[in-house]
Coordinates of C-alpha atoms and ligand atoms in Angstrom, one line a residue:
X1 CA -26.1 -0.1 8.0
X2 CA -23.6 0.8 5.5
X3 CA -22.4 4.4 5.7
X4 CA -22.0 6.2 2.4
X5 CA -18.3 7.0 1.5
X6 CA -19.0 10.8 1.4
X7 CA -20.5 10.8 4.9
X8 CA -17.6 8.8 6.3
X9 CA -15.1 11.2 4.7
X10 CA -17.0 14.2 5.9
X11 CA -17.0 12.8 9.4
X12 CA -13.3 12.3 9.4
X13 CA -12.6 15.8 7.9
X14 CA -14.9 17.4 10.3
X15 CA -12.4 16.6 13.1
X16 CA -9.5 18.0 11.2
X17 CA -10.5 21.6 10.4
X18 CA -7.2 23.4 10.8
X19 CA -3.6 22.8 9.7
X20 CA -0.8 22.2 12.2
X21 CA 1.1 25.3 13.4
X22 CA 3.8 26.9 11.4
X23 CA 7.5 26.6 12.1
X24 CA 10.7 28.3 10.6
X25 CA 12.7 25.8 8.6
X26 CA 15.6 25.7 6.3
X27 CA 14.5 26.2 2.8
X28 CA 16.4 23.0 1.9
X29 CA 13.9 21.1 4.0
X30 CA 10.9 22.7 2.8
X31 CA 10.1 21.1 -0.6
X32 CA 6.4 20.2 -0.8
X33 CA 5.5 22.1 2.4
X34 CA 2.8 24.9 2.6
X35 CA 4.0 28.3 3.3
X36 CA 2.5 30.0 6.3
X37 CA 3.1 33.6 5.3
X38 CA 3.5 35.6 2.2
X39 CA 7.3 35.9 1.1
X40 CA 8.3 39.3 -0.4
X41 CA 11.6 40.0 -2.3
X42 CA 14.1 41.8 0.0
X43 CA 16.3 42.7 -3.1
X44 CA 15.9 43.0 -6.7
X45 CA 16.7 40.1 -9.1
X46 CA 18.8 40.6 -11.1
X47 CA 20.5 43.1 -8.8
X48 CA 22.5 44.7 -11.7
X49 CA 22.0 45.3 -15.5
X50 CA 23.7 42.5 -17.3
X51 CA 24.1 40.8 -20.6
X52 CA 21.8 37.9 -21.8
X53 CA 24.3 36.9 -24.5
X54 CA 27.9 36.4 -25.2
X55 CA 28.9 39.1 -27.6
X56 CA 29.7 42.9 -27.7
X57 CA 28.1 45.6 -25.5
X58 CA 27.6 48.8 -27.5
X59 CA 25.8 52.2 -27.4
X60 CA 22.8 51.7 -29.6
X61 CA 23.0 55.3 -30.9
X62 CA 26.4 54.5 -32.4
X63 CA 24.8 51.9 -34.6
X64 CA 22.0 53.7 -36.3
X65 CA 24.3 54.5 -39.2
X66 CA 25.2 50.8 -39.7
X67 CA 27.2 49.2 -41.3
X68 CA 29.5 50.7 -38.8
X69 CA 32.9 49.9 -37.2
X70 CA 33.6 50.4 -33.5
X71 CA 36.7 50.2 -31.3
X72 CA 36.8 47.3 -28.9
X73 CA 38.2 48.7 -25.7
X74 CA 37.8 46.0 -23.1
X75 CA 36.2 42.8 -21.8
X76 CA 33.8 41.9 -19.0
X77 CA 33.2 38.4 -17.6
X78 CA 30.5 37.1 -15.4
X79 CA 31.4 37.7 -11.8
X80 CA 33.5 40.8 -12.5
X81 CA 32.5 44.4 -11.9
X82 CA 31.6 46.8 -14.8
X83 CA 34.4 48.7 -16.6
X84 CA 34.7 52.5 -16.6
X85 CA 32.6 54.8 -19.0
X86 CA 32.3 53.3 -22.4
X87 CA 32.6 56.3 -24.9
X88 CA 31.1 57.1 -28.2
X89 CA 32.3 54.8 -31.0
X90 CA 33.5 52.1 -28.5
X91 CA 32.3 48.6 -27.7
X92 CA 33.4 46.0 -25.1
X93 CA 33.4 42.3 -25.3
X94 CA 30.8 41.0 -22.8
X95 CA 29.8 37.4 -21.6
X96 CA 26.4 36.3 -20.5
X97 CA 25.6 37.4 -16.9
X98 CA 28.5 40.0 -17.0
X99 CA 27.4 43.5 -15.9
X100 CA 26.8 46.3 -18.4
X101 CA 29.5 48.9 -18.2
X102 CA 28.3 52.5 -18.0
X103 CA 27.4 53.8 -21.5
X104 CA 26.5 50.3 -22.8
X105 CA 22.8 50.0 -23.5
X106 CA 22.5 47.0 -25.9
X107 CA 24.4 43.7 -26.7
X108 CA 25.2 42.2 -30.1
X109 CA 25.6 38.3 -30.1
X110 CA 28.9 37.3 -31.1
X111 CA 27.5 35.5 -34.2
X112 CA 26.4 38.9 -35.5
X113 CA 29.8 40.6 -35.2
X114 CA 32.8 40.8 -37.6
X115 CA 35.8 40.8 -35.4
X116 CA 38.7 42.7 -37.0
X117 CA 42.4 43.5 -36.2
X118 CA 42.7 40.6 -33.7
X119 CA 39.8 42.0 -31.8
X120 CA 40.8 45.7 -31.7
X121 CA 37.8 46.6 -33.9
X122 CA 34.4 45.2 -34.8
X123 CA 32.0 45.7 -37.6
X124 CA 28.3 45.6 -37.3
X125 CA 26.1 45.1 -40.4
X126 CA 22.9 46.4 -39.1
X127 CA 21.7 48.8 -36.3
X128 CA 21.3 47.4 -32.9
X129 CA 18.0 48.2 -31.1
X130 CA 18.3 49.9 -27.7
X131 CA 18.0 47.4 -24.9
X132 CA 18.6 44.4 -27.1
X133 CA 19.8 41.3 -25.0
X134 CA 20.0 43.4 -21.9
X135 CA 18.6 41.9 -18.6
X136 CA 17.6 45.0 -16.5
X137 CA 17.9 45.2 -12.8
X138 CA 14.6 43.9 -11.3
X139 CA 13.4 42.3 -14.6
X140 CA 12.5 39.2 -12.5
X141 CA 11.7 40.8 -9.1
X142 CA 11.8 44.2 -7.6
X143 CA 12.1 44.8 -3.8
X144 CA 8.8 44.1 -2.2
X145 CA 7.4 41.9 -5.0
X146 CA 5.5 38.7 -3.7
X147 CA 7.8 35.7 -4.3
X148 CA 5.4 33.1 -2.8
X149 CA 1.9 33.5 -1.5
X150 CA 0.9 32.3 2.0
X151 CA -0.7 28.8 1.6
X152 CA 1.4 27.8 -1.5
X153 CA 3.1 24.5 -1.9
X154 CA 6.9 25.0 -2.1
X155 CA 8.2 23.6 -5.4
X156 CA 11.7 23.3 -6.7
X157 CA 11.3 26.5 -8.6
X158 CA 10.2 28.4 -5.5
X159 CA 13.3 27.0 -3.6
X160 CA 15.5 28.3 -6.5
X161 CA 13.8 31.7 -6.4
X162 CA 14.2 31.9 -2.6
X163 CA 18.0 31.0 -3.0
X164 CA 18.4 33.7 -5.7
X165 CA 17.1 36.1 -3.0
X166 CA 19.4 34.8 -0.3
X167 CA 16.5 33.6 1.7
X168 CA 17.6 30.4 3.6
X169 CA 14.6 30.1 6.0
X170 CA 10.9 30.0 5.4
X171 CA 7.9 29.8 7.6
X172 CA 6.0 26.7 6.7
X173 CA 3.2 24.6 8.2
X174 CA 4.7 21.7 10.3
X175 CA 5.0 18.3 8.6
X176 CA 2.5 16.0 10.4
X177 CA 4.1 13.1 12.2
X178 CA 2.0 10.1 11.5
X179 CA 2.5 6.8 13.5
X180 CA 1.8 3.5 11.9
X181 CA 1.0 0.4 14.0
X182 CA 0.3 -3.2 13.0
X183 CA -1.8 -5.6 15.1
X184 CA -2.2 -9.3 15.0
X185 CA -0.8 -12.5 16.5
X186 CA -0.3 -13.9 13.0
X187 CA 2.2 -11.2 12.1
X188 CA 6.0 -11.9 11.9
X189 CA 8.7 -9.4 11.4
X190 CA 11.9 -9.9 9.3
X191 CA 13.1 -12.7 7.1
X192 CA 12.3 -15.6 9.4
X193 CA 10.8 -18.8 8.1
X194 CA 7.0 -18.7 8.6
X195 CA 5.4 -21.1 11.0
X196 CA 2.0 -22.6 10.2
X197 CA -0.6 -19.8 10.1
X198 CA 1.8 -16.9 10.2
X199 CA 2.1 -14.1 7.7
X200 CA 4.5 -11.3 7.2
X201 CA 3.7 -7.8 8.2
X202 CA 3.3 -6.0 4.9
X203 CA 0.9 -3.3 5.9
X204 CA 3.4 -1.4 8.1
X205 CA 6.0 -0.8 5.4
X206 CA 3.4 0.0 2.8
X207 CA 1.6 2.5 5.0
X208 CA 4.8 4.1 6.3
X209 CA 5.7 4.7 2.5
X210 CA 2.3 6.1 1.9
X211 CA 2.7 8.6 4.8
X212 CA 6.1 9.7 3.5
X213 CA 4.7 10.1 -0.1
X214 CA 1.9 12.2 1.2
X215 CA 4.5 14.7 2.5
X216 CA 4.3 13.7 6.2
X217 CA 6.9 12.2 8.6
X218 CA 6.3 8.5 9.1
X219 CA 6.8 7.2 12.7
X220 CA 7.1 3.4 13.0
X221 CA 5.0 2.4 16.1
X222 CA 5.9 -1.3 15.5
X223 CA 3.7 -4.3 15.9
X224 CA 1.4 -5.2 18.7
X225 CA 0.0 -8.8 19.4
X226 CA -3.7 -9.4 19.9
X227 CA -3.4 -8.6 23.5
X228 CA -5.3 -5.6 25.1
X229 CA -2.3 -4.3 27.3
X230 CA 0.2 -4.3 24.4
X231 CA -2.4 -2.6 22.0
X232 CA -3.2 0.0 24.7
X233 CA 0.5 0.7 25.4
X234 CA 1.2 1.1 21.7
X235 CA -1.4 3.6 21.2
X236 CA -0.6 5.6 24.2
X237 CA 3.0 5.8 23.2
X238 CA 1.9 6.9 19.8
X239 CA -0.4 9.7 20.9
X240 CA 2.5 11.3 22.9
X241 CA 4.6 11.8 19.8
X242 CA 2.4 11.8 16.8
X243 CA -0.2 14.1 15.1
X244 CA -2.1 11.3 13.8
X245 CA -2.0 7.5 14.1
X246 CA -2.9 4.7 11.6
X247 CA -3.5 1.2 12.8
X248 CA -4.1 -1.8 10.7
X249 CA -6.1 -4.8 11.6
X250 CA -8.5 -5.7 14.4
X251 CA -11.3 -3.4 13.3
X252 CA -13.6 -6.1 11.8
X253 CA -15.8 -8.8 13.3
X254 CA -13.2 -11.3 14.5
X255 CA -13.1 -12.8 17.9
X256 CA -9.7 -11.2 18.8
X257 CA -10.3 -7.8 17.1
X258 CA -9.1 -6.1 20.2
X259 CA -8.3 -2.8 18.6
X260 CA -11.9 -2.0 18.8
X261 CA -12.2 -2.8 22.5
X262 CA -9.0 -0.9 23.3
X263 CA -9.8 2.3 21.4
X264 CA -13.3 2.4 22.8
X265 CA -11.7 2.4 26.4
X266 CA -9.0 5.0 25.8
X267 CA -10.7 7.1 23.0
X268 CA -13.8 8.3 21.4
X269 CA -14.3 6.2 18.3
X270 CA -16.8 5.8 15.5
X271 CA -16.9 2.3 14.0
X272 CA -18.1 2.1 10.5
X273 CA -19.0 -0.2 7.8
X274 CA -18.4 2.0 4.8
X275 CA -20.3 1.3 1.5
X276 CA -17.1 0.6 -0.5
X277 CA -15.2 -2.5 -1.6
X278 CA -12.6 -3.2 -0.6
X279 CA -12.0 -1.4 2.7
X280 CA -15.5 -1.7 4.3
X281 CA -14.5 -1.8 8.0
X282 CA -13.1 1.5 9.2
X283 CA -12.8 3.3 12.5
X284 CA -12.1 6.9 13.3
X285 CA -11.8 8.8 16.5
X286 CA -9.6 10.8 18.9
X287 CA -7.3 9.4 21.7
X288 CA -6.1 12.2 23.8
X289 CA -7.1 14.6 21.0
X290 CA -5.0 12.7 18.4
X291 CA -6.8 11.5 15.3
X292 CA -6.6 7.7 15.1
X293 CA -7.5 5.8 11.9
X294 CA -8.4 2.1 12.4
X295 CA -7.7 0.7 8.9
X296 CA -8.6 -2.8 8.0
X297 CA -6.1 -5.5 8.1
X298 CA -6.4 -6.9 4.6
X299 CA -3.4 -5.5 2.8
X300 CA -5.3 -4.0 -0.2
X301 CA -8.1 -2.6 2.0
X302 CA -5.6 -0.9 4.4
X303 CA -4.1 0.9 1.4
X304 CA -7.4 1.9 -0.1
X305 CA -8.7 3.1 3.2
X306 CA -5.5 5.1 3.5
X307 CA -6.2 6.8 0.2
X308 CA -9.8 7.6 0.9
X309 CA -9.6 8.7 4.6
X310 CA -6.1 9.0 6.0
X311 CA -4.4 10.8 3.0
X312 CA -6.9 13.8 2.7
X313 CA -6.7 14.2 6.6
X314 CA -2.9 14.1 6.7
X315 CA -2.9 16.7 3.9
X316 CA -5.2 19.0 5.6
X317 CA -2.9 18.9 8.7
X318 CA -0.1 19.7 6.4
X319 CA -2.0 22.8 5.2
X320 CA -3.0 21.8 1.6
X321 CA -6.1 23.5 0.3
X322 CA -9.4 21.5 0.1
X323 CA -9.2 21.0 -3.7
X324 CA -5.8 19.3 -3.3
X325 CA -6.6 17.0 -0.5
X326 CA -7.2 14.0 -2.8
X327 CA -5.2 12.6 -5.7
X328 CA -6.2 13.8 -9.2
X329 CA -9.3 11.8 -10.5
X330 CA -9.4 12.1 -14.3
X331 CA -11.9 10.2 -16.4
X332 CA -10.7 7.2 -18.5
X333 CA -12.1 4.9 -21.1
X334 CA -12.4 1.2 -19.8
X335 CA -10.9 -0.6 -22.7
X336 CA -11.9 -4.1 -21.7
X337 CA -14.8 -3.1 -19.4
X338 CA -14.8 -3.4 -15.6
X339 CA -17.8 -5.8 -14.8
X340 CA -19.3 -6.1 -11.3
X341 CA -22.4 -6.9 -9.5
X342 CA -24.7 -4.5 -7.6
X343 CA -24.1 -4.8 -3.8
X344 CA -24.8 -1.4 -2.6
X345 CA -21.1 -0.4 -2.5
X346 CA -18.9 1.7 -4.7
X347 CA -16.0 -0.5 -5.9
X348 CA -12.4 0.8 -6.1
X349 CA -10.9 -1.5 -8.8
X350 CA -7.1 -1.7 -9.0
X351 CA -6.4 -0.5 -12.5
X352 CA -3.5 0.3 -14.9
X353 CA -4.1 3.7 -16.5
X354 CA -2.1 4.9 -19.5
X355 CA -2.2 7.9 -22.0
X356 CA -3.3 6.6 -25.3
X357 CA -3.5 8.4 -28.7
X358 CA -4.4 12.1 -28.6
X359 CA -3.9 12.2 -24.8
X360 CA -6.9 10.0 -24.1
X361 CA -6.7 7.9 -20.9
X362 CA -7.2 4.3 -21.2
X363 CA -7.8 1.9 -18.2
X364 CA -7.5 -1.9 -17.6
X365 CA -7.7 -4.1 -14.6
X366 CA -4.3 -4.6 -13.0
X367 CA -5.2 -8.2 -12.1
X368 CA -6.8 -10.1 -9.2
X369 CA -9.3 -7.9 -7.2
X370 CA -9.2 -9.7 -3.9
X371 CA -8.5 -7.6 -0.9
X372 CA -5.5 -9.8 -0.1
X373 CA -4.1 -9.6 -3.6
X374 CA -1.3 -7.0 -3.3
X375 CA 0.3 -7.9 -6.7
X376 CA -2.6 -6.1 -8.6
X377 CA -2.3 -3.1 -6.1
X378 CA 1.4 -3.1 -6.9
X379 CA 0.9 -3.2 -10.6
X380 CA -1.9 -0.6 -10.6
X381 CA -1.3 3.1 -10.8
X382 CA -4.9 3.9 -10.3
X383 CA -8.2 3.0 -8.5
X384 CA -11.2 3.0 -10.8
X385 CA -14.3 4.3 -9.0
X386 CA -17.0 1.9 -10.3
X387 CA -20.5 2.9 -9.0
X388 CA -23.1 0.4 -7.6
X389 CA -24.2 -1.1 -10.9
X390 CA -23.4 -3.9 -13.4
X391 CA -20.0 -2.2 -14.0
X392 CA -18.4 -0.2 -16.8
X393 CA -19.0 -1.7 -20.2
X394 CA -16.2 -2.1 -22.8
X395 CA -15.4 1.4 -24.0
X396 CA -17.3 3.0 -21.1
X397 CA -16.1 6.0 -19.0
X398 CA -14.9 5.7 -15.5
X399 CA -13.4 8.2 -13.0
X400 CA -9.8 7.0 -11.9
X401 CA -8.0 8.1 -8.7
X402 CA -4.5 8.3 -9.8
X403 CA -2.4 6.7 -7.1
X404 CA 0.8 6.4 -9.1
X405 CA 2.4 7.9 -12.2
X406 CA 0.9 7.6 -15.6
Ligands
AMP501 P1 -8.1 -8.4 10.8 O1 -8.9 -7.2 10.5 O2 -7.2 -8.1 12.0 O3 -8.9 -9.6 11.2 O4 -7.2 -8.7 9.6 C1 -7.7 -9.0 8.3 C2 -6.7 -9.8 7.5 O5 -5.6 -8.9 7.2 C3 -6.2 -11.0 8.1 O6 -6.0 -11.9 7.0 C4 -4.9 -10.6 8.6 O7 -4.0 -11.6 8.7 C5 -4.4 -9.6 7.6 N1 -3.5 -8.6 8.1 C6 -3.8 -7.8 9.3 N2 -2.7 -7.1 9.5 C7 -1.8 -7.3 8.6 C8 -0.5 -6.8 8.2 N3 0.1 -5.7 9.0 N4 0.1 -7.1 7.1 C9 -0.4 -8.0 6.3 N5 -1.6 -8.6 6.5 C10 -2.3 -8.2 7.7
MG502 MG1 -6.2 -9.2 13.4

């Protein structure tokens, strides 16, 4: 019996209901992580009144009778302290970011000033509004303002904001450590010549990269041959150091698909044939309480299975909200159509999506759709979700999971 995709996904996520615990980390290490508590401003930003322009600081009241001449009595640069009291009829040269000296309440950009007598006097043609080009203390944040809510994904701008407040540490959900294991006697590692029947292990580097891209910490658990002892040892080592484990291969109907046997002995697994193509065989369960994903061995299948099952689970562990567990899934126009035959499965076609005129998304097949054909997977930036049918006709609409950049 084929398991509907939604049921299989619900099954997996049902085991991963809570994020990992929080930890205090350096803000510089926190990009993309989820905050575990609300952060409030311990100081005001800016912390002093300052100029938003290079020009002259003036007392607005002196300029209501413009045109007017003022005595230029000093200069303040960014990084310096303010001058003494600026009196009636006086102005000071001021640079962007420099503090306003007492008395100054507006800034005139240098372009609007006639500088006379080698800078001893200035003439203004028009009155200057009170507060013009002045950045007031606390304009951005006052003490106690919420800087980042709990549960927010820390962006580059957040980290800039934290730095502007002198905050060097944040409490964030721990980054999941995700182990990746390859299985199979046919796999060889490294740039050695292939003997008859051998292939190179391509799933492990690809899955480790997807783990990193999902914001988790990849842990390379290496390669186990089709031998129960070695597979057992690899999983047991993995569960001591990882928050989740991904294995590829050995979960289908082959004679040496020992991953199945081993995991049934050391864990509680559910073996599924999911109603999707590629990536039909899939296993999920717990070994010593650690979630284990038995991904199919075929290279394209292992990556599609990762997208549909492992990625949302990893992101839940990392604290992402439910509406951001999956990649964005916009609708696109199938320029050439995406034909298929009914077979009771949802197909995930490897496609190239691009932004066409007026922001419309267009989608085309990325090439050969065999589950061993990694070249199309590599060329693709999306997986078109083609429902069980005769496919998407030319010009028809299809939802596309965006796995890469547009
Ligand atoms: P299996 O499910 O173990 O029978 O594997 C299915 C197919 O995927 C076979 O053609 C395997 O050789 C291939 N395969 C399994 N693991 C990997 C891997 N790590 N890298 C590349 N291909 C693999
Ligand atoms: Mg195998």
